Short mmCIF file of C-alpha atoms in Angstrom, two decimals:
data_model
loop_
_atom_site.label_atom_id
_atom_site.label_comp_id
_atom_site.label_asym_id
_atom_site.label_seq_id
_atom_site.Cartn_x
_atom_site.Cartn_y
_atom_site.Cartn_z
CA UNK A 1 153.84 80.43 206.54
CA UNK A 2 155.45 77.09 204.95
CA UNK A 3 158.87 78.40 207.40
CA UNK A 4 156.10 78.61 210.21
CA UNK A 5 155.25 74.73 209.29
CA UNK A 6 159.11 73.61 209.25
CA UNK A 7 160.17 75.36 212.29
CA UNK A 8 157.08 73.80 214.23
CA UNK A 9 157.81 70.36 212.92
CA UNK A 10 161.26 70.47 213.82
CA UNK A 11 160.58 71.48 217.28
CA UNK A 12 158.53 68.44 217.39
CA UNK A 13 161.31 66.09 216.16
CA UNK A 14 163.50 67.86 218.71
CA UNK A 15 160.93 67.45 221.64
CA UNK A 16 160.47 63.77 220.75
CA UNK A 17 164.06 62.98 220.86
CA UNK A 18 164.81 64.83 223.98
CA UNK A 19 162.10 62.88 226.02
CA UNK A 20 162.96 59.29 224.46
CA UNK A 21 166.61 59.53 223.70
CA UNK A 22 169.42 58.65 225.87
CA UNK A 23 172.32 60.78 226.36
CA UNK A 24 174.75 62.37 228.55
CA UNK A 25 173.85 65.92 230.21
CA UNK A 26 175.93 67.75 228.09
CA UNK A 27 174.23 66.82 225.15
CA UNK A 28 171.07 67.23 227.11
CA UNK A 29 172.17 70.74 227.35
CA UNK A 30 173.19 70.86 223.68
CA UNK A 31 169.80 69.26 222.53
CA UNK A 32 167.55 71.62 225.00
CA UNK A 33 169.19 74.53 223.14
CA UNK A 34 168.73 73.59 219.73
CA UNK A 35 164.86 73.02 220.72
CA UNK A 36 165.47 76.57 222.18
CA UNK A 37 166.59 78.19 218.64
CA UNK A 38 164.38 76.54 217.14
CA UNK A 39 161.04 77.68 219.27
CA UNK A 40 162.75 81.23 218.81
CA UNK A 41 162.57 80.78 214.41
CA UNK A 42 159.18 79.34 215.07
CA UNK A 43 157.96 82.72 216.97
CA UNK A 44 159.73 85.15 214.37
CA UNK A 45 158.15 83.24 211.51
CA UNK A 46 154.47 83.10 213.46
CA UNK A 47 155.04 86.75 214.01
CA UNK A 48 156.01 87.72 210.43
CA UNK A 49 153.12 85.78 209.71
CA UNK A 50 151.06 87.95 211.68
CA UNK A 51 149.96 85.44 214.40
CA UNK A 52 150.84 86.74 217.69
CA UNK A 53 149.46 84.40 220.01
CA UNK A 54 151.43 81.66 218.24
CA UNK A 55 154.74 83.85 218.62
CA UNK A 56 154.40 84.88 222.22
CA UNK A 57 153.95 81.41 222.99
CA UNK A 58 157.24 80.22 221.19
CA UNK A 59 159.00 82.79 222.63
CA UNK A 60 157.93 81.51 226.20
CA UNK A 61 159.03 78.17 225.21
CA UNK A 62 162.31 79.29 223.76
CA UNK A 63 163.00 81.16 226.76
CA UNK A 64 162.44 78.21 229.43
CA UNK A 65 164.58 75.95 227.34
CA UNK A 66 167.11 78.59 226.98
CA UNK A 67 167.47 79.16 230.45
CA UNK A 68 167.58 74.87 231.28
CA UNK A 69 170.35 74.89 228.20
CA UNK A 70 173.07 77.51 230.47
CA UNK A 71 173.83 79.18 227.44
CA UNK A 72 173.33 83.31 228.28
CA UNK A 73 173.36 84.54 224.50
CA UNK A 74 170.31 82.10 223.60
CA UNK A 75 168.68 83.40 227.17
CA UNK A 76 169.01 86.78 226.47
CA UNK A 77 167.77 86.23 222.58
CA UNK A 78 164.64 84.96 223.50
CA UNK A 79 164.32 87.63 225.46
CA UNK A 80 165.07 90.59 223.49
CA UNK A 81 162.29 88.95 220.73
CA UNK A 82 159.56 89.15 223.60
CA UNK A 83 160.87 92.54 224.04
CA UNK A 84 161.16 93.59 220.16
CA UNK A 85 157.21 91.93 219.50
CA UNK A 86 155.96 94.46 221.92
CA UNK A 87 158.22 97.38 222.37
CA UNK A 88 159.61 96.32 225.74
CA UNK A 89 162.22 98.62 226.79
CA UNK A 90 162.79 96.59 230.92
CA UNK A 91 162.70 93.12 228.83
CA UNK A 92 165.54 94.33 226.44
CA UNK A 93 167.75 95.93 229.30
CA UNK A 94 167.43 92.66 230.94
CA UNK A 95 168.62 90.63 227.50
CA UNK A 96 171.68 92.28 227.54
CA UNK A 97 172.02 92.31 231.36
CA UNK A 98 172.02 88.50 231.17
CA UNK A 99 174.00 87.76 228.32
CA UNK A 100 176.55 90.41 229.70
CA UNK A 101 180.26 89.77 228.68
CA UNK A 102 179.55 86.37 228.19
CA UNK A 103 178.18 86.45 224.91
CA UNK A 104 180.03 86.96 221.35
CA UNK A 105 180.34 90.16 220.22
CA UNK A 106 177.61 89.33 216.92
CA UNK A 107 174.75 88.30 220.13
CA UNK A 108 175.77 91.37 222.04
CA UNK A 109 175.19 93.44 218.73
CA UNK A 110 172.05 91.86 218.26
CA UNK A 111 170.52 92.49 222.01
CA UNK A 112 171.76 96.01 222.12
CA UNK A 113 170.18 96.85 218.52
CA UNK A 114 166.83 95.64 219.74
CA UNK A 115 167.34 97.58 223.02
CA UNK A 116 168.36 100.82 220.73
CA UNK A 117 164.57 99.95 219.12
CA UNK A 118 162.62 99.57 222.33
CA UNK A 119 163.80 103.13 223.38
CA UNK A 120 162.89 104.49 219.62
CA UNK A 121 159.30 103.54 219.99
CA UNK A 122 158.76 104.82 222.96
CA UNK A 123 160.55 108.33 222.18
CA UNK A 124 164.46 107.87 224.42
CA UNK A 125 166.40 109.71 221.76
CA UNK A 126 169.74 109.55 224.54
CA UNK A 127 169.36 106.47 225.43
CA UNK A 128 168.33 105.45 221.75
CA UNK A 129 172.03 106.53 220.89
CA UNK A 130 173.66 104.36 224.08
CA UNK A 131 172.51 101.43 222.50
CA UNK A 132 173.45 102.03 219.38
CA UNK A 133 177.06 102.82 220.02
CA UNK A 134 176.97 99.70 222.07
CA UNK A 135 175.68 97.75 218.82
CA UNK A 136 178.47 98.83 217.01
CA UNK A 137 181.05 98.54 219.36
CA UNK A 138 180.45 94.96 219.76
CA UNK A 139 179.75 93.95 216.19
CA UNK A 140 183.07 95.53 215.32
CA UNK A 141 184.86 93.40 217.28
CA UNK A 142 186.62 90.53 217.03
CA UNK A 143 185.22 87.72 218.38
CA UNK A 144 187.61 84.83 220.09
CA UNK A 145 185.03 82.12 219.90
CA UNK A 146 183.13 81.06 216.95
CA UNK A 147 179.61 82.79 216.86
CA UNK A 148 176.22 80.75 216.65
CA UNK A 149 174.43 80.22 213.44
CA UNK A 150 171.95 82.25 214.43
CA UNK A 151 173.92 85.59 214.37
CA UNK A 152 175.39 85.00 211.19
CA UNK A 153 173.31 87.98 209.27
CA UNK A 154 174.43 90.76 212.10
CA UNK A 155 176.55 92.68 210.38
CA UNK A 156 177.99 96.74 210.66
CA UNK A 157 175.00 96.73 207.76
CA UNK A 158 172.36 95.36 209.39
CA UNK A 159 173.11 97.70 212.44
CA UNK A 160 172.72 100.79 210.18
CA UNK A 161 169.66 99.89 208.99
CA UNK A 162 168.24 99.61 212.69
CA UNK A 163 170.11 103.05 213.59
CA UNK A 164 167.99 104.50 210.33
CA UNK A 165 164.82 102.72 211.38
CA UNK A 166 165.64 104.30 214.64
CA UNK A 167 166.06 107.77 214.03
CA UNK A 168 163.06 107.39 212.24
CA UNK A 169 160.79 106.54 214.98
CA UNK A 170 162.29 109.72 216.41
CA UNK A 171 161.81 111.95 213.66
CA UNK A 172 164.87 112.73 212.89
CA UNK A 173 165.31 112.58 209.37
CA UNK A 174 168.20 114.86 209.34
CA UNK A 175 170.17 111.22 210.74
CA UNK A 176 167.58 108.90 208.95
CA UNK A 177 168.23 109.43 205.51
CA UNK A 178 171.64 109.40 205.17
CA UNK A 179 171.91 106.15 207.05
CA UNK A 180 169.04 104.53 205.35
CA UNK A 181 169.66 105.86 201.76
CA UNK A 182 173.19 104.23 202.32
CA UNK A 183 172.42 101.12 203.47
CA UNK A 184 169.58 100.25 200.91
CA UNK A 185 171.98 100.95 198.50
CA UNK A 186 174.08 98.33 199.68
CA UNK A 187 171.12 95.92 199.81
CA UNK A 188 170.82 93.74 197.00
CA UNK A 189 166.88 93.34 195.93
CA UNK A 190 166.77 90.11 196.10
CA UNK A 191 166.51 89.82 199.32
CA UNK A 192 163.05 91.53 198.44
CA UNK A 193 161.24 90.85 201.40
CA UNK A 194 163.59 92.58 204.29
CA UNK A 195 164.74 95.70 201.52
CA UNK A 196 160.90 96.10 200.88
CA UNK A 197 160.22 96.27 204.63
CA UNK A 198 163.05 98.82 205.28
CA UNK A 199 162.09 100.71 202.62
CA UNK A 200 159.09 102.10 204.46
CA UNK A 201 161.06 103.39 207.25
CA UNK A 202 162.99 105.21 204.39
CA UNK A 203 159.35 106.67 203.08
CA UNK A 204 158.72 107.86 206.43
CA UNK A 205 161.81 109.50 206.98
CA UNK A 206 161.67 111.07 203.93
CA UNK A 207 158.18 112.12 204.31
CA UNK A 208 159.51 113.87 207.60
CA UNK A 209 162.23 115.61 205.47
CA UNK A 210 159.24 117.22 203.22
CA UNK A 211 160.17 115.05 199.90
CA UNK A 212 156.96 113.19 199.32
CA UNK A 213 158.21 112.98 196.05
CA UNK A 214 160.76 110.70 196.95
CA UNK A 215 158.83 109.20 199.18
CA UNK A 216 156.49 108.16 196.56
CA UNK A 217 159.69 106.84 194.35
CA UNK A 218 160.74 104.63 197.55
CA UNK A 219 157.22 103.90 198.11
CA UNK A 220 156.60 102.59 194.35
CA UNK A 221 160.08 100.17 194.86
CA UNK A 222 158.91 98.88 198.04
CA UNK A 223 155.54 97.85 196.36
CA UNK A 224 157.85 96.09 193.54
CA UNK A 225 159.96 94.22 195.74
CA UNK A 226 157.30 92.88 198.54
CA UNK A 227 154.95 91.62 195.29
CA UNK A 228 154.37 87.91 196.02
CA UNK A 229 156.09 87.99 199.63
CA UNK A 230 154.76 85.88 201.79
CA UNK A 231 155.20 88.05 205.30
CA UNK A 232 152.11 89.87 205.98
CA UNK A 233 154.73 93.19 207.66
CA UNK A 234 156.13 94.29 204.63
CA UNK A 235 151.99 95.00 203.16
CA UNK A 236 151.25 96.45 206.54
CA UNK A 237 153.69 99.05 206.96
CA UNK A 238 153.28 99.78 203.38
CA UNK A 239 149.81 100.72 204.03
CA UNK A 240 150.90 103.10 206.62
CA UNK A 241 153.07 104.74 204.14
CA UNK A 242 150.29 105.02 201.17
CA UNK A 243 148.08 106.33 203.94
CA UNK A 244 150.19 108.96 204.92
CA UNK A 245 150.94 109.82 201.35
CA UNK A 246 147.63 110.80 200.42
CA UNK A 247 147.95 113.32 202.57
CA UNK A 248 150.41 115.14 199.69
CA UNK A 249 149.62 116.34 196.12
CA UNK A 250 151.98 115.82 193.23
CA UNK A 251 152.26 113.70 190.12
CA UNK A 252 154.50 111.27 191.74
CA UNK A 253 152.49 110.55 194.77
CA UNK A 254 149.25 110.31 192.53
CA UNK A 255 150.39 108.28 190.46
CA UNK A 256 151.76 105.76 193.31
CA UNK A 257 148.57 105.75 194.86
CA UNK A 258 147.11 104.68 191.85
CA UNK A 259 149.31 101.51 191.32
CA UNK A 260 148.11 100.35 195.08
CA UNK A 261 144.40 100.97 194.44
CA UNK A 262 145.02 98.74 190.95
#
């Protein structure tokens, strides 16, 4: 929530000086897109948060400014957040659609990951896989402009770990596992809040693989590393998981389920 507070006040700052400032109309542009980024942080932080109403509406906001700024990527990013919040599989097509070839290969990534997850959720295992070789494709190449700041954490990593949360939402544990078991491992804890979140996908899939008992080890390292986090998704998918666990029998899952009840 205190990111929630910074991102809004910025956008305030930003607002104010685009309505009182003077300056040419390429720096009008310039300005209306940093306002634009910054509605789009201020929506992903409300929705980590948990407050929905406050995300939709900066992602509204980041889109209109987006679209005055000219700039396709930031267009088709506020997009494909509208699309993620809700599953939208027409809204992502249309993020990449707009940003097109005009985008660096890091945004492209980034738009056709989320479009991979739209068609997860709602069961497209073919077109699931489309996306995802698109993701790749583009993050894996080299890029002749410099990217924006606010690609700079898509990586080939950060792709596996959406192919893994993927397959997951398709039961397929068979490609699940390997991808997220990899990955994690490469995923330093302290970045405690995103590793715990993933984590749960991992629990899942293994859960769908019949090993609750590593489940429950994944389970009880997820509860570790989201301990004082201050996003509400990482304790809400990790009540899924515990839910689902109690469905099992077994030492390890017992004694898991005991450490969340404490």
């Amino acid at each position: 929530m205190d990111t929630y507070q910074v991102y809004t006040s910025e956008m305030a700052a930003t607002a104010k000086l685009i309505k009182t400032a003077s300056y040419s109309s390429a720096a009008a542009k310039a300005l209306t897109g940093v306002f634009a980024e910054q509605a789009q942080m201020a929506g992903w932080a409300a929705f980590d948060a948990g407050r929905y109403v406050e995300s939709r509406r900066h992602y509204k906001t980041a889109l209109s400014a987006a679209q005055e700024s000219g700039d396709p990527g930031l267009e088709g990013n506020s997009l494909a957040f509208m699309a993620y919040e809700k599953a939208d599989t027409q809204t992502a097509a249309e993020s990449t659609r707009i940003a097109g070839t005009r985008a660096t290969p890091r945004v492209r990534a980034l738009l056709h990951e989320r479009l991979a997850w739209t068609y997860a959720v709602s069961g497209q295992t073919s077109a699931t896989a489309r996306a995802l070789d698109a993701a790749t494709a583009a993050v894996n190449e080299p890029s002749h402009f410099p990217e924006p700041d606010w690609v700079f954490w898509v990586d080939p990593l950060e792709i596996d770990i959406m192919a893994g949360r993927c397959y997951t939402e398709l039961r397929r544990p068979s490609r699940a596992v390997p991808l997220l078991d990899d990955a994690l491992s490469r995923y330093d804890d302290t970045h405690s809040r995103d590793k715990a979140l993933y984590s749960t996908w991992l629990a899942h899939a293994l859960m769908d693989a019949d090993d609750p008992e590593r489940a429950a080890y994944v389970t009880e390292h997820a509860i570790d590393l989201a301990s004082g986090v201050g996003s509400v998704r990482p304790g809400e998918r990790l009540r899924g998981v515990l839910s689902r666990l109690s469905h099992y029998g077994g030492p390890e899952v017992a004694a898991v389920l005991e450490r969340a009840r404490g």
